[in-house]
């Protein structure tokens, strides 16, 4: 595996995904009952935005750093900016990965498990993360962990599935693992990230999700480059299953602000809509 998230940390896709994650964590905290979070492809705790890798790619510079400069006062982004530790007019020095955001969103009664295949990344997560809740990091295959740890004893919670999509069959693997995890825990909130490379590929991803015939799916797609930009990634897609109340409006507003700040002139779009209904017809 060649994938190293340090090149991409804080890019527009990380921002889009983490805006959704932070909103779902806030929603889970609205009730006192303990919740559980499983992050199947966690990466590390924090990414050094002054590292040579981050400088070389420039992705955080064109992503989270530009967004802080342009949209710090946008109400729909305030929860996200607070969670990443952004300050008005300041460059971020380190960017939190999903385990750090989740750990920061737990209360004493809550629990999280971060799974990561690369030992160095998992150990960094273990070292760097502090939480009021109970957290554990495991060096393992994230898809196997979904089988091993779902459903959790807590009846409420969230699963984030955020694979690197390096191999051509990753979408198939992810969908299979998600379908099985959903069967185990149909009341959990699921967040599934997918790349958007172009409109045909995006329609295919939506169709594959729809074919699972799982109700209450909401997609939140944000593109900032034209389809044919040749940049690999035109946009970021997030599928929310059992989305918390208000997620659709919140993500539409937040993504509109991100698009206004980060999109190439005249390029891209925001589309947030239900993919499947409240109940599937028999
Ligand atoms: C896109 S990055 C994760 C970013 C992280 N979720 C975040 O939002 O900050 C994908 C991660 O998955 C890890 N990985 C790749 N294959 C894996 C597998 N089968 N199981 C668990 N982790 C895996 C990679 O090492 C990488 O750290």
PDB file of C-alpha atoms and ligand atoms in Angstrom, residues 1 3 5 14 17-18 39-44 47 96-99 115-118 121 140-143 160 162-164 170, ligand 1:
ATOM      1  CA  UNK A   1       0.000   0.000   0.000  1.00  0.00           C
ATOM      2  CA  UNK A   3      -1.260   5.645   0.371  1.00  0.00           C
ATOM      3  CA  UNK A   5      -2.716  10.664   4.151  1.00  0.00           C
ATOM      4  CA  UNK A  14     -11.037  16.074   4.394  1.00  0.00           C
ATOM      5  CA  UNK A  17     -15.912  14.644   5.370  1.00  0.00           C
ATOM      6  CA  UNK A  18     -15.041  16.150   8.747  1.00  0.00           C
ATOM      7  CA  UNK A  39     -13.544   4.452  12.725  1.00  0.00           C
ATOM      8  CA  UNK A  40     -12.520   1.600  10.402  1.00  0.00           C
ATOM      9  CA  UNK A  41      -9.745   3.447   8.493  1.00  0.00           C
ATOM     10  CA  UNK A  42      -8.553   5.903  11.104  1.00  0.00           C
ATOM     11  CA  UNK A  43      -5.088   7.056  10.090  1.00  0.00           C
ATOM     12  CA  UNK A  44      -3.172   9.028  12.725  1.00  0.00           C
ATOM     13  CA  UNK A  47      -1.063  15.736  10.675  1.00  0.00           C
ATOM     14  CA  UNK A  96      -6.735  16.620  13.271  1.00  0.00           C
ATOM     15  CA  UNK A  97      -7.529  13.305  11.635  1.00  0.00           C
ATOM     16  CA  UNK A  98     -10.840  11.575  12.265  1.00  0.00           C
ATOM     17  CA  UNK A  99      -9.611   9.780  15.449  1.00  0.00           C
ATOM     18  CA  UNK A 115      -8.693   0.814  13.414  1.00  0.00           C
ATOM     19  CA  UNK A 116      -5.700   1.362  11.128  1.00  0.00           C
ATOM     20  CA  UNK A 117      -3.696  -1.100   9.044  1.00  0.00           C
ATOM     21  CA  UNK A 118      -0.343   0.746   8.997  1.00  0.00           C
ATOM     22  CA  UNK A 121      -0.015   5.471  11.720  1.00  0.00           C
ATOM     23  CA  UNK A 140      -5.958  -4.370  11.953  1.00  0.00           C
ATOM     24  CA  UNK A 141      -8.015  -4.533   8.782  1.00  0.00           C
ATOM     25  CA  UNK A 142     -10.917  -2.109   9.141  1.00  0.00           C
ATOM     26  CA  UNK A 143     -13.371  -4.332   7.280  1.00  0.00           C
ATOM     27  CA  UNK A 160     -17.017   5.982   9.753  1.00  0.00           C
ATOM     28  CA  UNK A 162     -13.066   6.060   4.927  1.00  0.00           C
ATOM     29  CA  UNK A 163     -10.781   3.798   2.846  1.00  0.00           C
ATOM     30  CA  UNK A 164      -7.990   5.126   0.584  1.00  0.00           C
ATOM     31  CA  UNK A 170     -12.153  -0.769  -3.054  1.00  0.00           C
TER      32      UNK A 170
HETATM   33  C1  LIG B   1      -8.239   8.288   3.815  1.00  0.00           C
HETATM   34  S1  LIG B   1      -7.141   7.740   5.032  1.00  0.00           S
HETATM   35  C2  LIG B   1      -8.043   7.934   6.530  1.00  0.00           C
HETATM   36  C3  LIG B   1      -8.241   9.319   6.988  1.00  0.00           C
HETATM   37  C4  LIG B   1      -8.998   9.427   8.285  1.00  0.00           C
HETATM   38  N1  LIG B   1     -10.204   8.606   8.312  1.00  0.00           N
HETATM   39  C5  LIG B   1      -9.379  10.864   8.543  1.00  0.00           C
HETATM   40  O1  LIG B   1     -10.538  11.232   8.221  1.00  0.00           O
HETATM   41  O2  LIG B   1      -8.560  11.607   9.073  1.00  0.00           O
HETATM   42  C6  LIG B   1      -7.218   5.997   4.865  1.00  0.00           C
HETATM   43  C7  LIG B   1      -6.421   5.235   5.915  1.00  0.00           C
HETATM   44  O3  LIG B   1      -6.754   3.853   5.802  1.00  0.00           O
HETATM   45  C8  LIG B   1      -5.603   3.087   6.073  1.00  0.00           C
HETATM   46  N2  LIG B   1      -5.887   1.740   5.537  1.00  0.00           N
HETATM   47  C9  LIG B   1      -5.715   1.272   4.280  1.00  0.00           C
HETATM   48  N3  LIG B   1      -6.237   0.031   4.173  1.00  0.00           N
HETATM   49  C10 LIG B   1      -6.774  -0.283   5.378  1.00  0.00           C
HETATM   50  C11 LIG B   1      -7.480  -1.401   5.894  1.00  0.00           C
HETATM   51  N4  LIG B   1      -7.748  -2.471   5.125  1.00  0.00           N
HETATM   52  N5  LIG B   1      -7.908  -1.366   7.165  1.00  0.00           N
HETATM   53  C12 LIG B   1      -7.647  -0.292   7.965  1.00  0.00           C
HETATM   54  N6  LIG B   1      -6.976   0.799   7.536  1.00  0.00           N
HETATM   55  C13 LIG B   1      -6.557   0.812   6.256  1.00  0.00           C
HETATM   56  C14 LIG B   1      -4.483   3.876   5.436  1.00  0.00           C
HETATM   57  O4  LIG B   1      -3.233   3.562   6.010  1.00  0.00           O
HETATM   58  C15 LIG B   1      -4.927   5.328   5.749  1.00  0.00           C
HETATM   59  O5  LIG B   1      -4.356   5.755   6.965  1.00  0.00           O
END
